[in-house]
Coordinates of C-alpha atoms and ligand atoms in Angstrom, one line a residue:
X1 CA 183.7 43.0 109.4
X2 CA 180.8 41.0 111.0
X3 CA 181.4 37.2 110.4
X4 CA 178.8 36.0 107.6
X5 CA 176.5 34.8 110.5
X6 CA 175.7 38.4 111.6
X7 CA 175.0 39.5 108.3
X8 CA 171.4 38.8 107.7
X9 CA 171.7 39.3 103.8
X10 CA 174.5 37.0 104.1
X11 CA 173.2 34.1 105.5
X12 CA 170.2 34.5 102.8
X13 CA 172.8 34.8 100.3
X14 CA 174.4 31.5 101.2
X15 CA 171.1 29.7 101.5
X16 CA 170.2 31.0 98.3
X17 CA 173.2 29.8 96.6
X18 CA 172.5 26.1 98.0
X19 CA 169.0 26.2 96.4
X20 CA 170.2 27.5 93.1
X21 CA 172.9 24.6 92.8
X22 CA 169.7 22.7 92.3
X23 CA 169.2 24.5 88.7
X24 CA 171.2 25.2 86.0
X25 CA 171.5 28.0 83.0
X26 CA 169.8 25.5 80.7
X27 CA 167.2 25.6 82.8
X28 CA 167.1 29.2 84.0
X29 CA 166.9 30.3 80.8
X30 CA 164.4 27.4 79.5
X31 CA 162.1 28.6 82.1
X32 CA 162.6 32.7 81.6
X33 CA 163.6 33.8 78.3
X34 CA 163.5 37.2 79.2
X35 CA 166.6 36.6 80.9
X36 CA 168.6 38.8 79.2
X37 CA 166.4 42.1 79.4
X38 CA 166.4 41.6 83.7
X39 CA 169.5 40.7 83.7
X40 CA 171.7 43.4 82.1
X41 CA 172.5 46.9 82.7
X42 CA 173.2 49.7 80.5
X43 CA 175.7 52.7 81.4
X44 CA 178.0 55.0 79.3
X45 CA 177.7 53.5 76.7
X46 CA 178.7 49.8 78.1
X47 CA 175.9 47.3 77.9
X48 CA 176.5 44.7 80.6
X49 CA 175.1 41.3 79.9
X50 CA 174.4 39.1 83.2
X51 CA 172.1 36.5 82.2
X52 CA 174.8 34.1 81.9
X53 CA 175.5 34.6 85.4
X54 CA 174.9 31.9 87.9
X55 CA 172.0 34.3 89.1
X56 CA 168.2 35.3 89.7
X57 CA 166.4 38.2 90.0
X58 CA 166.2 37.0 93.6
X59 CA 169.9 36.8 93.4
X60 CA 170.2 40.6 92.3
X61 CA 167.6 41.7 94.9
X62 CA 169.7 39.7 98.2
X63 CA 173.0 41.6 96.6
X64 CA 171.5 44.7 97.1
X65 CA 170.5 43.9 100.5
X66 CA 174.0 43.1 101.1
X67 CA 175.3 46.5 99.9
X68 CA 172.5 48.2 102.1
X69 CA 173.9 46.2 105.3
X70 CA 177.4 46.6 104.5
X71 CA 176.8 50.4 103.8
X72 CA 178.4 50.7 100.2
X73 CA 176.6 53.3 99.2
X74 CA 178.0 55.5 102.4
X75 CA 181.6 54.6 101.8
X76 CA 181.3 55.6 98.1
X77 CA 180.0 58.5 99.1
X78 CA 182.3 59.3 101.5
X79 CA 184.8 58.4 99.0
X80 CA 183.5 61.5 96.6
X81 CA 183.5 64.0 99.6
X82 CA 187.2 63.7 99.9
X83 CA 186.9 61.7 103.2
X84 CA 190.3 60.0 105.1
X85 CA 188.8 56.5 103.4
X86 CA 192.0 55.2 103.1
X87 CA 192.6 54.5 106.9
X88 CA 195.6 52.6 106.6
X89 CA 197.9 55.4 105.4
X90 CA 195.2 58.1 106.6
X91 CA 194.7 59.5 102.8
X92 CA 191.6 60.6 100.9
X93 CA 191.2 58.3 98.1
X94 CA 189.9 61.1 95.3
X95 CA 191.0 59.5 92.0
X96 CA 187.6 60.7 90.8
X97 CA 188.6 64.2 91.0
X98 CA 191.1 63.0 88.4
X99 CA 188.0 63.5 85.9
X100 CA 185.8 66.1 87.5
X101 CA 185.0 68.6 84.8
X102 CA 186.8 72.4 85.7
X103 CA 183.5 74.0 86.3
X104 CA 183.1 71.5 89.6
X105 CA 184.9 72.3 92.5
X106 CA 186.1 70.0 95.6
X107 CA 187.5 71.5 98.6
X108 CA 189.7 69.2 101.0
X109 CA 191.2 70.2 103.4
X110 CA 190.7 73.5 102.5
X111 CA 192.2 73.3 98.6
X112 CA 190.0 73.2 95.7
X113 CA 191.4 69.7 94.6
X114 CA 189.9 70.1 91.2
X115 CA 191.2 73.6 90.3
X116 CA 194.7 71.5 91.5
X117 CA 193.9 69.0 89.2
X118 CA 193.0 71.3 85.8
X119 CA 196.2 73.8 86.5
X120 CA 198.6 70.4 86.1
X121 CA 196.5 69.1 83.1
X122 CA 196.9 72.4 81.6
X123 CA 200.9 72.3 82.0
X124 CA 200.6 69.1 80.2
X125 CA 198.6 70.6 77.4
X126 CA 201.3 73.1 77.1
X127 CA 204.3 70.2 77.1
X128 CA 202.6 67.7 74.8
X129 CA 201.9 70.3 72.0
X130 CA 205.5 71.5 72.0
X131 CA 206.7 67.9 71.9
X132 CA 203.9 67.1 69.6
X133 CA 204.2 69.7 67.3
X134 CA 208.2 69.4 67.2
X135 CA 208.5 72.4 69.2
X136 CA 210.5 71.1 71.8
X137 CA 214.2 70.9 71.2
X138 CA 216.6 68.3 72.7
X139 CA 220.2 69.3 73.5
X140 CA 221.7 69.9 70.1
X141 CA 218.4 71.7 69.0
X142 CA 216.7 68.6 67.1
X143 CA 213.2 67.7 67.7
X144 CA 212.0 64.9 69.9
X145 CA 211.0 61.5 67.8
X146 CA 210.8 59.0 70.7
X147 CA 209.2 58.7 73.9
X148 CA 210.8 56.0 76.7
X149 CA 208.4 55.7 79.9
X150 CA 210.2 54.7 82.7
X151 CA 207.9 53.9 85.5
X152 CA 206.4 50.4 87.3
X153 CA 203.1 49.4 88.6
X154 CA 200.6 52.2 88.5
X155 CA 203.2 54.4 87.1
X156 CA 203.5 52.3 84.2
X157 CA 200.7 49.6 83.8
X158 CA 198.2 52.1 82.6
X159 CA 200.2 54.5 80.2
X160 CA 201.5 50.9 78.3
X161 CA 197.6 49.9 78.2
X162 CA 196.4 52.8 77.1
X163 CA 199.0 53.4 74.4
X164 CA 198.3 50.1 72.9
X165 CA 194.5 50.5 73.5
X166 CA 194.1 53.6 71.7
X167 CA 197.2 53.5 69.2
X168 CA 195.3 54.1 66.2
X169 CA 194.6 57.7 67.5
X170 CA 198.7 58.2 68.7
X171 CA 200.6 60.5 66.8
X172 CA 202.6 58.9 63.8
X173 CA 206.1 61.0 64.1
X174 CA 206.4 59.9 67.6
X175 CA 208.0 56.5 69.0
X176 CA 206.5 55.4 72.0
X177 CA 208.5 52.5 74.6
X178 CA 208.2 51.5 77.9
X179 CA 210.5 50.2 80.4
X180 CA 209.7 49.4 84.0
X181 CA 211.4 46.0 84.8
X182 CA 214.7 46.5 86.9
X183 CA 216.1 43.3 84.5
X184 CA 218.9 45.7 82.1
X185 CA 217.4 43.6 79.0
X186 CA 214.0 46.1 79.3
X187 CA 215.8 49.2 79.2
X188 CA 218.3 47.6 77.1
X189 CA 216.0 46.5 74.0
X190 CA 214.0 49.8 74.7
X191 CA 217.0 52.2 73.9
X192 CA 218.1 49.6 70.9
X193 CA 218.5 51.9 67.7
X194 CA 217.4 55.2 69.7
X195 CA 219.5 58.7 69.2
X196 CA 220.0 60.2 72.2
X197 CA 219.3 63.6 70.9
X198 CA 216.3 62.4 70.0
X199 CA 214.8 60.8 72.8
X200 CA 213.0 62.3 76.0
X201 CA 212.5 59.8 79.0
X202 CA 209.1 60.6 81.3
X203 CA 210.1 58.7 84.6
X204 CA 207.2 58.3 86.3
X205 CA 206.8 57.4 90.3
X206 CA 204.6 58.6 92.8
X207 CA 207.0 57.8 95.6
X208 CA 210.5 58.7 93.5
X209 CA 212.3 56.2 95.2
X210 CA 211.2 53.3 93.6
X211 CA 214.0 51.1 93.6
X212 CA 213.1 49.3 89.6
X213 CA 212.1 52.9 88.6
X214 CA 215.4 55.0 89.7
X215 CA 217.6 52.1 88.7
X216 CA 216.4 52.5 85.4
X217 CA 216.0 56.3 85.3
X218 CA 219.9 56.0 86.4
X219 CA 221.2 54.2 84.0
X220 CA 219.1 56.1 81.1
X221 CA 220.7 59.5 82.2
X222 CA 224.2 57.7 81.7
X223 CA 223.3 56.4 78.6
X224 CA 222.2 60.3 77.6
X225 CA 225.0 61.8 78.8
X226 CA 227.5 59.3 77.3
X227 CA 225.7 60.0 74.0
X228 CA 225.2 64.3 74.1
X229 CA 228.4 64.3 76.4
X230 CA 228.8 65.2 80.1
X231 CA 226.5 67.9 80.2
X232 CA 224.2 67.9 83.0
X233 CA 221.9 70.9 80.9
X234 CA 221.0 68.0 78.8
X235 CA 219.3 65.9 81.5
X236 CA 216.7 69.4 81.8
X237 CA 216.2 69.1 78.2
X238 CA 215.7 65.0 78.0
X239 CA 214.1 64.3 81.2
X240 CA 210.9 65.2 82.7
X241 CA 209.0 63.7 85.6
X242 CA 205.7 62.6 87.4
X243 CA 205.8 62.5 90.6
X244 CA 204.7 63.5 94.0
X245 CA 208.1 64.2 95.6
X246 CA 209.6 67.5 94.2
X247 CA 212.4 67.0 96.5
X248 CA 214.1 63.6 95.2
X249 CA 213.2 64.5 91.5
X250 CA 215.0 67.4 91.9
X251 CA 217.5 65.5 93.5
X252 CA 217.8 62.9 90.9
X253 CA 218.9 66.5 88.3
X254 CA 215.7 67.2 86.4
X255 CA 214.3 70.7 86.9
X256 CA 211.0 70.6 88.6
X257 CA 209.6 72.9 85.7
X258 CA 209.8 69.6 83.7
X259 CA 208.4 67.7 87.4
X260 CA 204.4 67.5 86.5
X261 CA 202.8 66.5 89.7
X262 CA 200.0 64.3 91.7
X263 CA 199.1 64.0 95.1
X264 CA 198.9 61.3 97.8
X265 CA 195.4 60.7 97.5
X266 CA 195.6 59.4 94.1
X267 CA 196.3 55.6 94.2
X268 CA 199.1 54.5 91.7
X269 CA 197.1 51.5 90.7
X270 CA 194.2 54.9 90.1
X271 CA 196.7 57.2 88.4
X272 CA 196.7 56.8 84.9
X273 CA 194.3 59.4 84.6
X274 CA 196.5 62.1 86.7
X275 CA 199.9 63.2 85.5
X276 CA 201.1 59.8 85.1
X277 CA 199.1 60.1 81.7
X278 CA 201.6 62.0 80.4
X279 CA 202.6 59.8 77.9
X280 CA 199.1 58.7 77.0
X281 CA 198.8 62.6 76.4
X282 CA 202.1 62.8 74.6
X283 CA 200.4 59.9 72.4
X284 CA 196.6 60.6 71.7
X285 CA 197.1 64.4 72.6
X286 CA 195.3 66.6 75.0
X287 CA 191.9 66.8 73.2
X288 CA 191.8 62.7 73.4
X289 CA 193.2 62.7 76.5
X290 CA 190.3 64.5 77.9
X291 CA 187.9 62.4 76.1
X292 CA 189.0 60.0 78.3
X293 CA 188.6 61.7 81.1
X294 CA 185.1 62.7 80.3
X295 CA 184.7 58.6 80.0
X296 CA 185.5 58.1 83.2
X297 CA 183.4 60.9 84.5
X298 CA 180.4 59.8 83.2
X299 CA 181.1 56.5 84.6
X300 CA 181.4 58.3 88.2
X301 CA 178.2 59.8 87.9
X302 CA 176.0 57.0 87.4
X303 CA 178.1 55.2 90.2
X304 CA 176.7 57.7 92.5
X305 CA 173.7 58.5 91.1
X306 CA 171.9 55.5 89.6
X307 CA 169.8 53.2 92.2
X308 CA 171.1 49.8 92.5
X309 CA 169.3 47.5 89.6
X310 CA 170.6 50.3 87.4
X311 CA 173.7 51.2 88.4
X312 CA 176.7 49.2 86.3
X313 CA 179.8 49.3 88.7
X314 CA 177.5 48.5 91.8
X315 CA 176.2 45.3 90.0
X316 CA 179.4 44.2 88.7
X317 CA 181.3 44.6 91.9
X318 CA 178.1 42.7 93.7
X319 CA 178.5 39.7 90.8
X320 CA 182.4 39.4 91.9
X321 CA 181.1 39.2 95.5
X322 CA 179.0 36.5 94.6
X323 CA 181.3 34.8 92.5
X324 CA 183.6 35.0 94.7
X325 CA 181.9 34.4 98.4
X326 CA 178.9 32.3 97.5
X327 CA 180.2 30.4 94.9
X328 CA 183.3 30.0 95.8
X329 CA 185.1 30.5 92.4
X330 CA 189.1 31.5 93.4
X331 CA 189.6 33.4 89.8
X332 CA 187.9 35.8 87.3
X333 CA 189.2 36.0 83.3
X334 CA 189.1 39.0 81.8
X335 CA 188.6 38.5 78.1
X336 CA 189.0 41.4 75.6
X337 CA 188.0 40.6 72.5
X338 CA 190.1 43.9 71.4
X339 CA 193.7 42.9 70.0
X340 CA 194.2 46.4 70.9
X341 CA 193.4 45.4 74.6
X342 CA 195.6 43.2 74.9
X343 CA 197.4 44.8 78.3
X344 CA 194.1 45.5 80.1
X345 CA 194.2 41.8 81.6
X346 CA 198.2 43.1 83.2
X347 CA 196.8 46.2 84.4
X348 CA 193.5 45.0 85.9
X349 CA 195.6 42.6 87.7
X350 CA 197.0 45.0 89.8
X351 CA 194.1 47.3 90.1
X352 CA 192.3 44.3 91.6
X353 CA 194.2 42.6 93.3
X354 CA 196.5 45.2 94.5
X355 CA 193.4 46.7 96.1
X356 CA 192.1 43.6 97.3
X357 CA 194.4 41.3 98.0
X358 CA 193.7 41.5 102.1
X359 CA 193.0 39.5 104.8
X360 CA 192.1 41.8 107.8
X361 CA 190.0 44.8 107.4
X362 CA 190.6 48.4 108.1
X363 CA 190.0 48.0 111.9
X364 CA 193.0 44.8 111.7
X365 CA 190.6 42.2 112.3
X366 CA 190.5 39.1 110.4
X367 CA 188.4 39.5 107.5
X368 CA 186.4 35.7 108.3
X369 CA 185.5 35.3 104.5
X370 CA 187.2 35.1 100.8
X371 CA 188.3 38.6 99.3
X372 CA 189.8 39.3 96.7
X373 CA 189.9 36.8 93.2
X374 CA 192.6 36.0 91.3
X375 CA 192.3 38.1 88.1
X376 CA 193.9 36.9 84.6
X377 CA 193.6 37.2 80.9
X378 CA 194.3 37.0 77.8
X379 CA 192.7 38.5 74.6
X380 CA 190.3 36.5 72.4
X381 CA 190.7 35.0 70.2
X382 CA 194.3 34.1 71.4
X383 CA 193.1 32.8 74.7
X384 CA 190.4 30.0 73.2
X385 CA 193.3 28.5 72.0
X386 CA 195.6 27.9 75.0
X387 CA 193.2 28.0 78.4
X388 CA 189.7 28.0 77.3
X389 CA 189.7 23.8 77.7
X390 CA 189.8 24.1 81.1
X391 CA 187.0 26.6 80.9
X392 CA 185.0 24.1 79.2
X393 CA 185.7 20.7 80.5
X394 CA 187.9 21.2 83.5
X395 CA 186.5 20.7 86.8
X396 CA 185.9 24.0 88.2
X397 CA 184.3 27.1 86.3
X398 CA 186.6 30.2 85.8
X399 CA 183.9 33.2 85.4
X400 CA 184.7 35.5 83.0
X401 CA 184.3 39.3 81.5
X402 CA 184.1 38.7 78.0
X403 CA 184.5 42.3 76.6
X404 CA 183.2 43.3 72.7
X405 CA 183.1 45.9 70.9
X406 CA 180.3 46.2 68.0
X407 CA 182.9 48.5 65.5
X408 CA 186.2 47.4 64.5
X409 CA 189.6 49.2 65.1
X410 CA 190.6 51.8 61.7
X411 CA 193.3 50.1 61.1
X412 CA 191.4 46.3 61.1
X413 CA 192.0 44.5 58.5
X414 CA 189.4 41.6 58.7
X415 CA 185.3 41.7 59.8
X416 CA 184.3 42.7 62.8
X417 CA 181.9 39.8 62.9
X418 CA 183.8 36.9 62.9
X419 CA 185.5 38.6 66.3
X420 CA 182.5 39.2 67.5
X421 CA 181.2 35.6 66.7
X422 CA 184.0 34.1 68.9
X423 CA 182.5 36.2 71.7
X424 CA 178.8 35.4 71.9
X425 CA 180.0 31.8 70.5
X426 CA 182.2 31.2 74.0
X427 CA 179.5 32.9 76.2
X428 CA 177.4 30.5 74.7
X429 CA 178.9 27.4 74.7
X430 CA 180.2 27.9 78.1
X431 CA 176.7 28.9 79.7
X432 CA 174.9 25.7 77.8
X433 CA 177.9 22.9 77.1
X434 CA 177.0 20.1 75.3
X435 CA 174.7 17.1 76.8
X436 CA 175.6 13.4 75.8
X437 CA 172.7 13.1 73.6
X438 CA 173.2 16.4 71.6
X439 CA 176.9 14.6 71.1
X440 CA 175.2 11.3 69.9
X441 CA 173.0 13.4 67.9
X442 CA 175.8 15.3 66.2
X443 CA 177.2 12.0 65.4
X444 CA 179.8 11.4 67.8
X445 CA 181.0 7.6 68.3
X446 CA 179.8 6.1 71.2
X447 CA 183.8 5.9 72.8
X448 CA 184.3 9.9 72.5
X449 CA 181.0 11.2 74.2
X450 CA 182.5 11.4 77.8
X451 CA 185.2 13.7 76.0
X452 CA 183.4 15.4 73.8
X453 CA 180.6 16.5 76.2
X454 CA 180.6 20.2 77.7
X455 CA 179.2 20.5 81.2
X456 CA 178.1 24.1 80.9
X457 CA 176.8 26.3 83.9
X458 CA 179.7 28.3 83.8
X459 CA 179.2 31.3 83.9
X460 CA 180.1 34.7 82.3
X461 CA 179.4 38.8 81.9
X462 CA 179.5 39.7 78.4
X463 CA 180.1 43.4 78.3
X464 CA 179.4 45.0 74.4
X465 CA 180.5 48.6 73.5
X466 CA 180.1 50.5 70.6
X467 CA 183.7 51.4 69.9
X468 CA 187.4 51.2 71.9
X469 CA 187.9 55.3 71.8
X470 CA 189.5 57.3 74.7
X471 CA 186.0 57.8 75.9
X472 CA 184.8 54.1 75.9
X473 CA 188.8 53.1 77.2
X474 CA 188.1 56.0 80.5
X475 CA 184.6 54.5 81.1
X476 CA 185.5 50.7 81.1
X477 CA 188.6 51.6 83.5
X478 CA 186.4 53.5 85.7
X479 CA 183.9 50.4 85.7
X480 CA 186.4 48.1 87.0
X481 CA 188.1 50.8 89.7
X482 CA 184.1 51.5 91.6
X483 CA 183.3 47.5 90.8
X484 CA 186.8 46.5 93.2
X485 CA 185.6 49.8 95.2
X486 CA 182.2 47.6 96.0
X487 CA 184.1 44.6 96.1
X488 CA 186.5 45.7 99.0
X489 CA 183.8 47.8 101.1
X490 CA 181.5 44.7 101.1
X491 CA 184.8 42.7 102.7
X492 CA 185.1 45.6 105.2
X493 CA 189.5 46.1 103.9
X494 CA 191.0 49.1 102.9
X495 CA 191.3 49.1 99.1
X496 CA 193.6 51.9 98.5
X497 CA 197.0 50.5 100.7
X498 CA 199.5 47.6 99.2
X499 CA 201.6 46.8 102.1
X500 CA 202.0 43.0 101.4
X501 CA 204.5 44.5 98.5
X502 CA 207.1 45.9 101.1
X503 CA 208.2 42.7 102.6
X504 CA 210.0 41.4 99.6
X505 CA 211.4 44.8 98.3
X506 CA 212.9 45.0 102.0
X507 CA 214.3 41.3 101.7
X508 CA 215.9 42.1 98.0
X509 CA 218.1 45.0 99.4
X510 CA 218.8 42.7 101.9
X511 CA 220.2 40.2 99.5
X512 CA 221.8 42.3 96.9
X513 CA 225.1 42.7 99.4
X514 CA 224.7 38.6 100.0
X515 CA 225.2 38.2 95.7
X516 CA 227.6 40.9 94.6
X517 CA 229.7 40.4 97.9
X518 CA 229.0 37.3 99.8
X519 CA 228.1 40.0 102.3
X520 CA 225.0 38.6 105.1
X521 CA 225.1 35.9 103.6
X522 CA 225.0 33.9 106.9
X523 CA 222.1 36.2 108.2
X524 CA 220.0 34.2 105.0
X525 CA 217.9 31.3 105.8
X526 CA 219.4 28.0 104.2
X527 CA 217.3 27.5 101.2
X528 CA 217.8 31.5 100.1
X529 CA 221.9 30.7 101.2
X530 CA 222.1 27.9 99.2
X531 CA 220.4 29.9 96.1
X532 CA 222.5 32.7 97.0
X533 CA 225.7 30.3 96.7
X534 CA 224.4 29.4 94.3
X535 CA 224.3 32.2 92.0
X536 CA 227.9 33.6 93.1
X537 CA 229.5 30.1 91.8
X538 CA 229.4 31.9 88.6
X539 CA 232.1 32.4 85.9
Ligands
F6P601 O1 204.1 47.7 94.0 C1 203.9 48.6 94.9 C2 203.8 50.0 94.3 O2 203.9 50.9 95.4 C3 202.5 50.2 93.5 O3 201.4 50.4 94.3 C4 202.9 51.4 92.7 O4 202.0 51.5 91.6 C5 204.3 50.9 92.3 O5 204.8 50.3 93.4 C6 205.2 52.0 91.8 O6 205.4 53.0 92.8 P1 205.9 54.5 92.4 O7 204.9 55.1 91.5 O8 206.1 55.2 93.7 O9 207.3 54.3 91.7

C-alpha cells in the first residue's frame, strides 16, 4: 500500500481530522440540525444512523475519495466475478454466491458455482425435513430429539449465533447444543442427560483436521458407540458432516452421503451461509433458512450497486477507516440491543478481526498505517452496567454500533420501548455528556461536579431495524462481512487468509508430548519449561 503521504485523499483526511478536533457534536449538531437526514443511510431494511459520528458531510465526501484512490469499488467487483482475490492462498473469495438466487449463474473456472451452491442446499432441504419431521431414524429406529454441533471458529461461531438469534422461529421437538472448545467440560456438559439413540452430531470443519474439532468429534463417536454398542453402522446413522475434505470425513467413518459440502473459496469466518448452516437449517428449517439468504442477497446488491453516499456497507466500512486511521480509536463495541443477539459481538470478533488482523499487505509489504480494530461487545442493556463508565468518563472514546430493533422478540415478555429507550438514551448521552453547569443546574453539590460531568464527543452508529427475522439476521451479517471487505481493501491486506492462527496451533502439538511425557521438554524456552513443570508436578 502507498504510505499515507502518497495518498492524496489521505493526507486531506488527516488534515481534516486536525480541523475537526476543533469542534465538537454539541456543536455540529447546534449548528446543523439536519444532521441526522445527511448523515444516515438506508438499505434492506437497516437504517444506519451516523450523525453521532465524529464526521461532516466533508468528512463523507474525503472517504469517498479515499475509496476512489484505493480502488474499492474494483476489488469488490472483482470480488463478485469470482477473481483469485484472495492472493495469499490463491482462492476466489465468493461467499456471495452463498446467496445468489438459482435463476443467476456464476461460472469459475468453468463451473457454474451457483448451480454448485443450490444442488447442496437442496440435499439439505431433503436432510432437515427428515430430521425435522421425525423421519429420520437413529440406530434402534427412534427419532432424532437433539442436535450437538461440533465445529470451531467459522464452523461454529455463526450456527451458535444464529440459533440463538432466531430461536423463536427453531423447531420446539428438537434440542439444539454446541460444542467447539477442545476443554472435555464443553462436550462434557453438552452430552449431560442426552440418549445416544437419540442424538445426531453435525461436525463441522472446512479443513477436517481441525485439531479442537476432531478431538471432539472423537470422543463423541466413543461416547455413541459405548451407548448403541460397537457398531460402526451407527456412526452412518448419528453422524453427518460439513466439510470440504471428502477424503478425511470419510476417513474419520461417516458415509459421505451424510458429508454435505463447501468449497475453498468460501471463508470459514463467511460460511455460515454454506453448508455449515446446517444446523441453523435443522433449527429454523429450509424455508427460513433461505430467508436468510435472500437477506444477505439483498444486502449484496446494493453493495454493488448503490453509489457511495447511498450505499450502507461502503459507508460503514469507510466510518471504521476513519475511526480507526484518523482518529486513532484502537476498538469498536458492538452493542445489540437484542437479548437474542447476544453471540453476534463473539462472532463478529472473528469475522473482523480474523480478516483484518494484518500487518503487511497482499504484496508482503508493511502495511505503514493502523488496520484492523479491536472489536467487543456485549448486549444492552447488560453491557451499561459493567463497561459503559469507561465509555462515558474514561479517557479515551470506544465507538460503537448500537443495534435496535423497532419490534420486540414473540416470545418478549416486557415493552419494546423501554429497550429501545436505553438505546437512543446511550447514543445520546454519549454524543452530548454532561457540562459542569447542566450538573450545577441539576443540583449537583459543588464537590461531585468533576465526577458527575460527561465529556461527550464520543461517538456512535445507531443502526434501527424493523424486526430480528432470518431476513434482517442475513442482511446485518452481510453488512458487516462487505463493511471489513472495505475496511481491508482500503489497508491494501488480504482479508480472506488467517495465518497468525497457525503459529500457536503448531507450538501446542509441540507441547502436548512435553505435559503428558516430559517429552521435549528441554527443546521449551524457560518460562514455557517452567509452566510445563509446572503443570506435570501434579497429583
Ligand atoms: O482459527 C483458524 C481457523 O482456520 C478459522 O479460520 C476457521 O474458521 C477455524 O479455524 C475452523 O477451521 P475448520 O473449519 O477447518 O475446522
Amino acid at each position: 500500500m502507498p504510505l499515507p503521504g502518497e495518498i492524496d485523499a489521505w493526507d486531506e483526511l488527516t488534515r481534516h481530522a486536525v480541523e475537526l478536533a476543533e469542534t465538537d457534536l454539541r456543536a455540529l449538531f447546534a449548528a446543523d440540525p439536519e444532521r441526522p437526514e445527511a448523515l444516515s443511510v438506508d438499505g434492506a431494511g437497516v437504517h444506519l444512523d451516523f450523525s453521532k459520528q465524529l464526521v461532516t458531510e466533508g468528512t463523507v465526501g474525503l472517504l469517498e475519495g479515499l475509496a476512489v484512490e484505493r480502488r474499492v469499488s474494483e476489488l469488490r467487483d472483482a470480488m463478485f466475478r469470482g477473481e483469485r482475490i484472495n492472493t495469499t492462498e490463491n482462492r476466489p473469495v465468493l461467499h456471495v454466491a452463498l446467496r445468489m438466487p438459482p435463476e443467476r449463474s456464476l461460472v469459475v473456472d468453468g463451473k457454474d458455482v451457483v448451480r454448485e451452491v443450490h444442488a447442496v442446499l437442496d440435499r439439505m432441504a431433503g436432510f432437515c425435513d427428515r430430521v425435522r419431521l421425525g423421519e429420520w431414524a437413529g440406530q434402534t429406529g427412534r427419532p432424532i430429539r437433539t442436535v450437538v454441533n461440533i465445529g470451531i471458529g467459522g464452523s461454529a461461531l455463526g450456527p451458535e449465533m444464529a440459533y440463538a438469534a432466531l430461536r423463536e422461529y427453531a423447531i420446539d421437538r428438537l434440542d439444539f447444543r454446541f460444542v467447539s472448545n477442545v476443554d472435555g467440560a464443553d462436550l462434557g456438559s453438552a452430552l449431560e442427560g442426552l440418549d445416544p439413540a437419540e442424538t445426531l452430531f453435525v461436525v463441522c470443519s472446512k479443513t477436517f483436521t481441525t485439531l479442537e474439532t476432531m478431538t471432539n468429534a472423537a470422543h463423541a463417536r466413543e461416547w455413541l458407540l459405548s451407548g448403541l454398542g460397537d457398531d460402526g453402522a451407527a456412526v452412518a446413522r448419528h453422524f453427518v458432516a460439513v466439510s470440504t475434505n471428502t477424503a478425511e470425513v470419510t476417513k474419520f467413518g461417516i458415509d459421505p452421503d451424510n458429508m454435505f459440502v463447501f468449497w475453498d473459496w468460501v471463508g470459514g469466518r463467511y460460511s455460515m451461509d454454506s453448508a455449515i448452516g446446517l444446523t441453523t437449517m435443522l433449527a429454523v428449517g429450509p424455508d427460513r433458512f433461505h430467508d436468510m439468504l435472500a437477506g444477505f442477497h439483498e444486502v449484496d446488491e446494493l453493495f454493488v450497486a448503490k453509489p457511495f453516499r447511498s450505499n450502507l456497507p461502503m459507508l460503514h466500512g469507510m466510518l471504521a477507516v476513519w475511526n480507526r486511521d484518523f482518529l486513532g480509536f484502537p476498538s469498536t463495541a458492538v452493542i445489540p440491543y437484542s437479548h437474542r443477539l447476544a453471540r453476534f459481538p463473539a462472532y463478529l470478533q472473528q469475522l473482523t478481526m480474523e480478516s483484518n488482523g494484518k500487518r503487511v499487505t497482499r504484496e508482503g509489504e508493511p502495511v505503514g498505517v493502523e488496520t484492523g480494530a479491536v472489536y467487543w461487545g456485549e448486549p444492552g442493556t447488560n453491557a451499561q452496567h459493567s463497561f459503559f463508565q469507561l465509555f462515558h468518563q474514561g479517557t479515551q472514546p470506544v465507538p460503537a454500533d448500537l443495534i435496535a430493533f423497532r419490534q420486540p422478540d414473540r416470545q418478549s415478555v416486557g415493552g419494546q420501548e423501554m429497550l429501545v429507550a436505553n438505546a437512543l438514551a446511550q447514543g445520546r448521552a454519549l454524543a452530548f455528556g454532561r457540562t459542569a453547569d447542566e450538573a450545577r443546574e441539576a443540583g449537583i453539590p459543588e464537590w461531585q461536579i468533576p465526577h458527575r460531568t460527561f465529556p461527550g464527543n464520543r461517538p456512535t452508529s445507531t443502526l434501527l431495524l424493523d424486526r430480528l427475522t432470518p431476513r434482517s439476521l442475513g442482511s446485518l451479517v452481510a453488512l458487516y462481512e462487505h463493511s471489513v471487505f472495505v475496511q481491508g481493501a482500503i489497508w491494501g491486506i488480504d482479508s480472506f487468509d488467517q495465518w497468525g492462527v497457525e503459529l500457536g496451533k503448531e507450538m501446542a502439538l509441540e507441547i502436548v508430548p512435553a505435559l503428558t511425557d516430559g517429552d521435549g521438554l528441554e527443546g521449551l524456552d524457560p518460562s514455557t519449561r517452567d509452566l510445563a513443570l509446572r503443570f506435570r508436578d501434579r497429583s
